[in-house]
Coordinates of C-alpha atoms in Angstrom, one line a residue:
Chain A
D4 CA -17.9 -54.9 179.9
A5 CA -19.1 -51.3 180.3
K6 CA -19.3 -51.1 184.5
T7 CA -22.0 -49.9 187.1
T8 CA -21.4 -47.9 190.6
Q9 CA -24.3 -48.0 193.1
P10 CA -24.6 -47.2 196.6
N11 CA -23.9 -50.1 199.0
S12 CA -27.0 -49.0 200.8
M13 CA -30.1 -46.8 201.6
E14 CA -32.3 -46.2 203.3
S15 CA -36.1 -45.5 203.9
N16 CA -39.4 -44.9 205.4
E17 CA -42.3 -46.4 204.3
E18 CA -44.8 -44.8 202.0
E19 CA -42.9 -42.4 200.9
P20 CA -41.1 -42.0 196.9
V21 CA -37.0 -44.2 196.7
H22 CA -34.3 -43.2 194.8
L23 CA -31.7 -45.3 193.9
P24 CA -28.7 -43.7 191.8
C25 CA -26.6 -45.7 189.5
N26 CA -23.2 -44.3 187.7
H27 CA -22.7 -45.8 184.6
S28 CA -19.7 -43.5 183.0
T29 CA -18.1 -46.2 180.3
I30 CA -21.9 -46.7 178.7
S31 CA -21.8 -47.1 175.3
G32 CA -25.2 -46.4 172.9
T33 CA -26.0 -49.5 172.3
D34 CA -26.1 -50.5 176.0
Y35 CA -29.3 -51.2 177.6
I36 CA -30.7 -50.0 181.5
H37 CA -31.5 -52.9 183.7
W38 CA -33.0 -53.2 187.2
Y39 CA -33.8 -55.7 188.9
R40 CA -33.9 -57.1 192.2
Q41 CA -33.6 -59.3 194.9
L42 CA -35.3 -60.3 197.7
P43 CA -33.5 -62.3 200.9
S44 CA -32.7 -66.0 199.6
Q45 CA -34.9 -65.6 196.2
G46 CA -33.8 -65.3 192.8
P47 CA -33.6 -61.7 191.0
E48 CA -36.8 -60.3 189.4
Y49 CA -37.1 -57.8 186.5
V50 CA -37.6 -54.3 187.5
I51 CA -37.8 -52.0 184.0
H52 CA -35.3 -51.3 181.6
G53 CA -34.6 -48.7 178.8
L54 CA -32.4 -47.1 176.5
T55 CA -32.9 -43.4 176.5
S56 CA -36.5 -42.4 177.3
N57 CA -37.4 -42.3 180.9
V58 CA -39.2 -45.0 181.6
N59 CA -42.4 -46.2 183.3
N60 CA -44.1 -49.4 184.5
R61 CA -46.3 -50.8 187.6
M62 CA -44.0 -51.2 189.6
A63 CA -41.1 -48.1 189.3
S64 CA -40.0 -45.2 187.0
L65 CA -36.4 -45.2 185.3
A66 CA -35.0 -41.7 184.7
I67 CA -32.0 -41.9 182.5
A68 CA -29.8 -38.5 182.2
E69 CA -29.5 -37.0 179.0
D70 CA -25.9 -38.1 178.1
R71 CA -26.3 -42.1 179.7
K72 CA -23.5 -41.8 181.9
S73 CA -26.2 -42.3 185.3
S74 CA -30.0 -43.4 185.7
T75 CA -32.3 -43.7 188.6
L76 CA -34.7 -45.6 189.1
I77 CA -37.9 -44.3 191.7
L78 CA -39.8 -46.4 193.7
H79 CA -42.8 -44.2 194.0
R80 CA -44.4 -45.5 197.1
A81 CA -41.9 -47.3 199.0
T82 CA -43.0 -50.4 201.1
L83 CA -41.9 -53.0 203.1
R84 CA -41.4 -55.5 200.4
D85 CA -39.5 -53.8 198.4
A86 CA -37.0 -54.5 200.9
A87 CA -34.4 -55.4 199.1
V88 CA -31.0 -55.6 196.8
Y89 CA -31.5 -53.2 193.5
Y90 CA -28.9 -54.3 190.4
C91 CA -28.7 -51.8 188.0
I92 CA -26.9 -53.6 184.8
L93 CA -25.9 -52.7 181.8
R94 CA -26.4 -55.3 178.6
D95 CA -25.0 -54.9 175.1
G96 CA -27.6 -54.1 173.0
G97 CA -25.1 -54.2 169.8
S98 CA -23.6 -57.5 169.4
G99 CA -26.2 -59.7 170.6
T100 CA -24.4 -60.6 173.6
Y101 CA -25.6 -62.3 176.1
K102 CA -24.5 -61.4 179.2
Y103 CA -26.1 -59.4 182.1
I104 CA -23.1 -58.3 184.6
F105 CA -23.8 -58.4 188.3
G106 CA -21.8 -55.8 190.7
T107 CA -22.9 -55.8 194.2
G108 CA -26.4 -53.5 193.7
T109 CA -27.9 -51.5 196.7
R110 CA -29.3 -53.2 200.0
L111 CA -32.4 -50.8 200.4
K112 CA -33.9 -51.0 203.6
V113 CA -37.3 -49.7 204.3
L114 CA -38.5 -47.9 207.9
A115 CA -41.9 -48.9 209.1
Chain B
D23 CA -48.3 -71.5 187.1
G24 CA -45.5 -71.1 184.4
G25 CA -41.9 -70.7 186.1
I26 CA -38.2 -71.8 186.9
T27 CA -38.6 -74.4 189.4
Q28 CA -35.0 -75.6 190.7
S29 CA -34.1 -79.2 192.9
P30 CA -32.9 -79.5 195.7
K31 CA -33.6 -75.9 198.0
Y32 CA -30.8 -77.0 200.6
L33 CA -28.0 -79.7 199.1
F34 CA -24.8 -80.7 201.1
R35 CA -22.2 -82.8 200.1
K36 CA -19.0 -84.5 201.3
E37 CA -15.4 -82.9 200.3
G38 CA -14.5 -84.6 196.5
Q39 CA -18.1 -85.5 195.7
N40 CA -20.1 -84.4 192.6
V41 CA -23.2 -82.9 192.6
T42 CA -26.2 -82.4 190.1
L43 CA -28.0 -79.5 190.3
S44 CA -31.6 -79.4 188.7
C45 CA -33.2 -76.6 186.8
E46 CA -36.5 -77.1 184.8
Q47 CA -39.3 -74.9 183.2
N48 CA -42.2 -75.2 181.6
L49 CA -42.3 -71.2 179.8
N50 CA -40.9 -72.3 176.6
H51 CA -38.2 -70.3 176.9
D52 CA -35.1 -71.4 174.6
A53 CA -32.2 -69.9 177.1
M54 CA -31.4 -70.8 179.9
Y55 CA -28.3 -70.1 182.3
W56 CA -26.5 -71.0 185.8
Y57 CA -25.2 -68.3 187.8
R58 CA -23.7 -68.2 191.1
Q59 CA -23.5 -66.1 194.7
D60 CA -21.9 -65.5 197.2
P61 CA -22.8 -63.8 200.0
G62 CA -22.8 -60.3 199.8
Q63 CA -21.6 -60.5 196.3
G64 CA -23.6 -60.4 192.4
L65 CA -23.8 -62.9 190.2
R66 CA -21.4 -64.4 188.2
L67 CA -22.3 -66.3 185.0
I68 CA -21.3 -69.9 185.1
Y69 CA -22.1 -71.9 181.7
Y70 CA -25.5 -71.0 179.3
S71 CA -27.3 -72.2 176.9
Q72 CA -29.5 -70.9 174.2
I73 CA -30.7 -74.2 172.5
V74 CA -31.3 -77.6 172.8
N75 CA -27.9 -79.6 172.5
D76 CA -25.8 -76.7 173.1
F77 CA -24.0 -74.5 175.1
Q78 CA -21.1 -71.9 176.7
K79 CA -18.9 -71.5 179.2
G80 CA -19.9 -68.7 181.3
D81 CA -17.0 -65.9 183.1
I82 CA -16.7 -69.1 185.9
A83 CA -16.8 -72.5 184.0
E84 CA -13.8 -74.6 185.6
G85 CA -15.2 -77.2 188.1
Y86 CA -19.0 -77.5 186.6
S87 CA -20.9 -79.2 183.5
V88 CA -23.7 -79.1 182.0
S89 CA -26.0 -80.4 179.8
R90 CA -29.5 -79.8 178.0
E91 CA -30.9 -82.7 176.0
K92 CA -34.4 -80.9 176.3
K93 CA -35.8 -77.2 175.9
E94 CA -36.9 -77.2 179.5
S95 CA -34.4 -78.9 181.3
F96 CA -30.7 -77.5 182.5
P97 CA -29.1 -79.3 184.7
L98 CA -25.8 -78.5 186.5
T99 CA -23.0 -80.9 188.0
V100 CA -20.4 -79.2 190.2
T101 CA -17.4 -81.6 190.3
S102 CA -15.1 -82.4 192.3
A103 CA -12.5 -80.4 190.1
Q104 CA -14.5 -77.3 191.4
K105 CA -12.3 -75.6 194.8
N106 CA -14.8 -73.8 196.5
P107 CA -18.0 -75.3 195.8
T108 CA -20.4 -73.4 198.6
A109 CA -22.6 -71.3 197.5
F110 CA -26.0 -70.1 196.1
Y111 CA -26.8 -71.4 192.6
L112 CA -29.5 -69.6 190.9
C113 CA -31.1 -71.0 187.3
A114 CA -32.9 -68.1 184.7
S115 CA -34.4 -68.8 181.6
S116 CA -35.0 -66.5 178.9
A117 CA -37.3 -66.2 175.9
R118 CA -34.3 -66.0 173.4
L119 CA -30.3 -65.1 174.1
A120 CA -29.5 -62.7 171.6
G121 CA -31.6 -58.9 172.3
P122 CA -31.5 -57.1 174.5
Y123 CA -34.1 -56.5 176.1
N124 CA -35.1 -60.0 177.3
E125 CA -36.1 -60.7 180.6
Q126 CA -34.7 -63.5 182.3
F127 CA -36.5 -65.1 185.1
F128 CA -35.0 -67.0 187.8
G129 CA -35.6 -69.7 190.0
P130 CA -35.1 -69.9 193.3
G131 CA -31.7 -71.2 194.3
T132 CA -30.5 -73.5 195.2
R133 CA -28.0 -73.2 198.6
L134 CA -25.4 -76.1 198.0
T135 CA -23.1 -76.3 201.0
V136 CA -19.8 -78.7 201.6
L137 CA -18.7 -80.1 204.9

């Protein structure tokens, strides 16, 4: 299974943009990049996913490097409610497997 | 409101006892999953099911059992064979198993403590 590497923790000021990096140097051509976040004592929730092109939705943007070995989740204006653990996950698109491999993620702290 | 419910929210059990965690979804999803989360760690897959009456072991199935008799229900039993059962248990569902872009919806979790 391809693995991802994320910083253990990051801090941001409220109302400022946040860039959460993820390295996935062993990514295969059929792996989709997914991001989930988990608020304290809750289940994870979907944020965004992509394959090759940059993606935008109401929650965030996903910037994918041209060689796909890294990606960045962008929160355009951090709020206190965005304080959570953010997981970058690769999911195999080629074999139709089920697995999400959750690492330890990045704990984002938002300062008021 | 569509979603996933897990009960109870907190569960205490004595060592050597089996305990069953409930998971119900009304999203009409085919696939359901059970994960375990230990403090400061990511999620690890215990069991998953893609259709009724079918389920497969995940990465850490030893000491656990499941059933899928109804589409909307996927209960997890933590047996006495599970050596370190104290953890946060999360149930999830998705529209189908296969496919690289299937969003998983998670329940609120059950925190199990063995006394």
